[in-house]
Short mmCIF file of N, CA and C in Angstrom, two decimals:
data_model
loop_
_atom_site.label_atom_id
_atom_site.label_comp_id
_atom_site.label_asym_id
_atom_site.label_seq_id
_atom_site.Cartn_x
_atom_site.Cartn_y
_atom_site.Cartn_z
N GLY A 1 172.09 75.13 49.60
CA GLY A 1 173.51 75.41 50.24
C GLY A 1 173.72 76.99 49.02
N ASP A 2 173.84 77.73 49.85
CA ASP A 2 173.70 79.76 49.74
C ASP A 2 173.73 79.67 48.03
N GLN A 3 172.42 80.44 47.94
CA GLN A 3 172.11 81.59 46.75
C GLN A 3 172.73 82.49 46.01
N PRO A 4 173.91 83.20 45.06
CA PRO A 4 173.64 85.24 45.13
C PRO A 4 171.30 85.15 45.15
N ARG A 5 171.96 86.41 45.06
CA ARG A 5 169.87 87.26 46.08
C ARG A 5 171.15 88.63 45.17
N GLY A 6 169.65 88.85 44.38
CA GLY A 6 169.65 89.94 43.91
C GLY A 6 168.69 91.01 45.38
N ILE A 7 169.09 91.58 45.88
CA ILE A 7 168.82 92.81 46.96
C ILE A 7 168.25 94.02 46.15
N LEU A 8 167.66 94.99 46.76
CA LEU A 8 167.28 95.63 45.72
C LEU A 8 166.72 96.76 46.79
N SER A 9 166.65 97.83 47.74
CA SER A 9 166.87 98.70 48.97
C SER A 9 166.15 100.24 48.25
N TRP A 10 165.34 101.26 48.48
CA TRP A 10 165.29 102.39 48.21
C TRP A 10 164.48 102.83 48.67
N ILE A 11 163.84 104.51 48.74
CA ILE A 11 163.24 104.99 49.70
C ILE A 11 162.43 105.55 48.44
N ALA A 12 160.58 106.40 48.71
CA ALA A 12 160.28 107.43 48.15
C ALA A 12 159.95 108.50 49.02
N ASN A 13 159.81 109.71 48.36
CA ASN A 13 159.97 110.55 49.10
C ASN A 13 159.01 111.39 47.72
N THR A 14 157.49 111.62 48.21
CA THR A 14 156.88 112.59 47.57
C THR A 14 156.56 113.80 48.41
N GLN A 15 155.90 114.51 47.54
CA GLN A 15 154.63 115.12 48.66
C GLN A 15 153.70 114.72 49.25
N ARG A 16 153.43 114.19 47.48
CA ARG A 16 152.51 113.15 48.71
C ARG A 16 152.51 111.51 49.17
N SER A 17 154.02 111.04 49.53
CA SER A 17 153.76 110.44 50.69
C SER A 17 155.84 109.74 50.57
N SER A 18 155.61 109.17 51.63
CA SER A 18 157.06 108.26 52.08
C SER A 18 157.30 107.25 52.49
N TYR A 19 158.17 106.37 52.15
CA TYR A 19 158.70 104.89 52.05
C TYR A 19 159.83 104.36 52.19
N TYR A 20 159.79 103.50 52.48
CA TYR A 20 160.89 102.85 52.78
C TYR A 20 160.51 101.05 52.13
N MET A 21 161.16 100.77 50.77
CA MET A 21 160.83 99.30 50.56
C MET A 21 162.10 99.24 50.26
N MET A 22 162.07 97.36 50.41
CA MET A 22 162.72 96.20 49.84
C MET A 22 162.38 94.72 49.55
N ASN A 23 163.47 94.54 48.02
CA ASN A 23 162.99 93.28 47.43
C ASN A 23 163.80 92.54 47.48
N ILE A 24 163.43 91.83 47.34
CA ILE A 24 164.88 90.90 47.29
C ILE A 24 164.35 89.77 46.30
N ASP A 25 165.11 89.09 45.30
CA ASP A 25 164.38 88.69 43.97
C ASP A 25 163.14 89.09 43.55
N GLY A 26 162.73 89.65 43.62
CA GLY A 26 161.42 89.78 42.83
C GLY A 26 160.68 90.00 43.74
N HIS A 27 161.03 89.63 44.61
CA HIS A 27 159.33 89.26 45.81
C HIS A 27 159.94 91.09 46.38
N ASN A 28 159.05 91.39 47.49
CA ASN A 28 158.54 92.90 48.13
C ASN A 28 158.80 91.77 49.64
N LEU A 29 159.80 92.18 50.06
CA LEU A 29 159.62 91.47 51.48
C LEU A 29 158.79 92.86 52.15
N TYR A 30 159.11 93.94 52.02
CA TYR A 30 157.81 94.98 53.05
C TYR A 30 158.02 96.13 52.40
N ARG A 31 157.36 97.51 53.10
CA ARG A 31 157.21 99.37 52.41
C ARG A 31 156.52 99.33 54.30
N LEU A 32 157.53 99.90 54.42
CA LEU A 32 157.04 100.84 55.46
C LEU A 32 157.09 102.98 55.04
N ASN A 33 155.94 103.04 55.82
CA ASN A 33 155.36 104.53 55.39
C ASN A 33 156.11 105.24 56.37
N TYR A 34 157.06 106.43 56.23
CA TYR A 34 157.57 106.92 57.26
C TYR A 34 156.96 108.44 57.10
N PRO A 35 157.80 109.15 57.37
CA PRO A 35 157.51 110.54 57.55
C PRO A 35 158.20 111.59 57.22
N LEU A 36 159.22 111.17 56.25
CA LEU A 36 160.66 111.67 55.75
C LEU A 36 159.68 113.29 55.53
N ARG A 37 161.21 114.23 55.56
CA ARG A 37 160.14 115.44 54.79
C ARG A 37 161.32 115.98 53.86
N LEU A 38 160.22 116.92 52.70
CA LEU A 38 161.72 117.23 51.71
C LEU A 38 162.76 118.52 52.29
N ASN A 39 163.78 118.11 51.36
CA ASN A 39 165.08 118.56 52.14
C ASN A 39 165.66 118.58 52.56
N LYS A 40 165.21 117.21 53.68
CA LYS A 40 166.22 117.34 54.95
C LYS A 40 167.47 115.65 55.11
N TRP A 41 167.87 116.20 54.95
CA TRP A 41 168.74 114.93 55.44
C TRP A 41 168.54 113.54 56.38
N TYR A 42 168.72 112.25 56.04
CA TYR A 42 168.66 111.32 56.65
C TYR A 42 169.45 110.05 56.90
N HIS A 43 169.79 109.74 57.81
CA HIS A 43 170.97 108.87 58.12
C HIS A 43 170.13 107.29 58.24
N SER A 44 169.90 106.43 57.74
CA SER A 44 169.64 105.38 57.62
C SER A 44 169.52 103.89 56.79
N CYS A 45 169.32 102.73 56.85
CA CYS A 45 169.71 101.62 57.01
C CYS A 45 169.03 100.13 57.33
N GLN A 46 169.01 99.89 55.76
CA GLN A 46 167.82 98.98 56.06
C GLN A 46 168.57 97.58 55.55
N SER A 47 167.93 96.55 56.65
CA SER A 47 168.75 94.98 57.07
C SER A 47 168.52 94.18 57.25
N TRP A 48 168.42 92.84 56.26
CA TRP A 48 167.37 91.43 56.51
C TRP A 48 168.35 90.74 56.07
N ASN A 49 167.78 88.83 56.83
CA ASN A 49 168.80 88.11 57.25
C ASN A 49 168.33 86.95 56.19
N GLY A 50 168.66 86.65 55.60
CA GLY A 50 168.36 85.47 54.47
C GLY A 50 168.06 84.19 55.33
N ARG A 51 169.13 84.41 56.38
CA ARG A 51 167.94 82.33 56.87
C ARG A 51 167.03 82.67 57.92
N THR A 52 166.91 83.90 59.10
CA THR A 52 165.96 84.05 59.55
C THR A 52 164.35 84.29 59.07
N GLY A 53 164.26 85.00 58.48
CA GLY A 53 163.86 86.48 57.50
C GLY A 53 163.49 87.55 58.07
N GLU A 54 164.27 87.69 59.05
CA GLU A 54 164.14 89.05 60.18
C GLU A 54 164.43 90.75 59.05
N TRP A 55 164.22 91.65 59.05
CA TRP A 55 164.13 92.80 58.30
C TRP A 55 164.12 93.55 59.30
N GLN A 56 165.04 94.78 59.31
CA GLN A 56 164.73 96.16 60.54
C GLN A 56 165.82 97.21 59.19
N ILE A 57 164.74 98.14 60.24
CA ILE A 57 165.00 99.67 59.02
C ILE A 57 165.19 100.83 60.34
N TRP A 58 166.18 100.97 60.77
CA TRP A 58 167.00 102.09 61.70
C TRP A 58 167.03 103.01 60.27
N VAL A 59 166.28 104.70 61.96
CA VAL A 59 166.86 105.69 60.24
C VAL A 59 167.16 106.54 61.72
N ASN A 60 167.73 107.66 61.75
CA ASN A 60 168.57 108.72 62.00
C ASN A 60 169.20 107.27 64.32
N ASP A 61 169.02 106.69 64.04
CA ASP A 61 169.97 106.78 65.26
C ASP A 61 168.16 105.03 66.08
N GLU A 62 167.90 105.69 65.10
CA GLU A 62 166.75 104.76 65.82
C GLU A 62 165.83 102.98 64.84
N ARG A 63 165.18 102.59 65.56
CA ARG A 63 164.83 101.54 65.10
C ARG A 63 163.36 101.22 64.57
N VAL A 64 163.14 102.17 63.63
CA VAL A 64 161.71 102.56 63.02
C VAL A 64 160.18 101.12 62.56
N GLY A 65 161.66 99.93 62.44
CA GLY A 65 160.91 99.42 61.72
C GLY A 65 160.98 97.92 61.83
N ARG A 66 160.05 96.92 62.35
CA ARG A 66 161.06 94.94 62.03
C ARG A 66 160.32 94.28 61.68
N GLY A 67 161.02 93.33 60.97
CA GLY A 67 159.20 92.09 61.00
C GLY A 67 159.62 90.61 60.77
N PHE A 68 159.18 89.50 60.47
CA PHE A 68 159.80 88.42 58.97
C PHE A 68 159.37 89.18 58.76
N ASN A 69 160.49 88.32 57.17
CA ASN A 69 159.74 87.77 55.94
C ASN A 69 160.36 86.46 55.45
N ASN A 70 159.92 85.48 55.21
CA ASN A 70 160.54 84.28 55.12
C ASN A 70 160.19 84.00 52.99
N ARG A 71 159.27 84.78 52.41
CA ARG A 71 159.08 84.53 51.36
C ARG A 71 158.31 82.59 51.63
#
């Protein structure tokens, strides 16, 4: 059956690198480098389908990443 899951998503943005990451139950699903600029606003959405393993990242109304990871 369906089990509760720990879902963690975050954005790193430093002068050296910037990326989006998602972690499900301690397992990294993806790390996607993305050219974020410091001191600029972004609208983003990260999603993951627990049945199919599909993940997507949208930034400012544009899909910038998509893949599958069923662990």
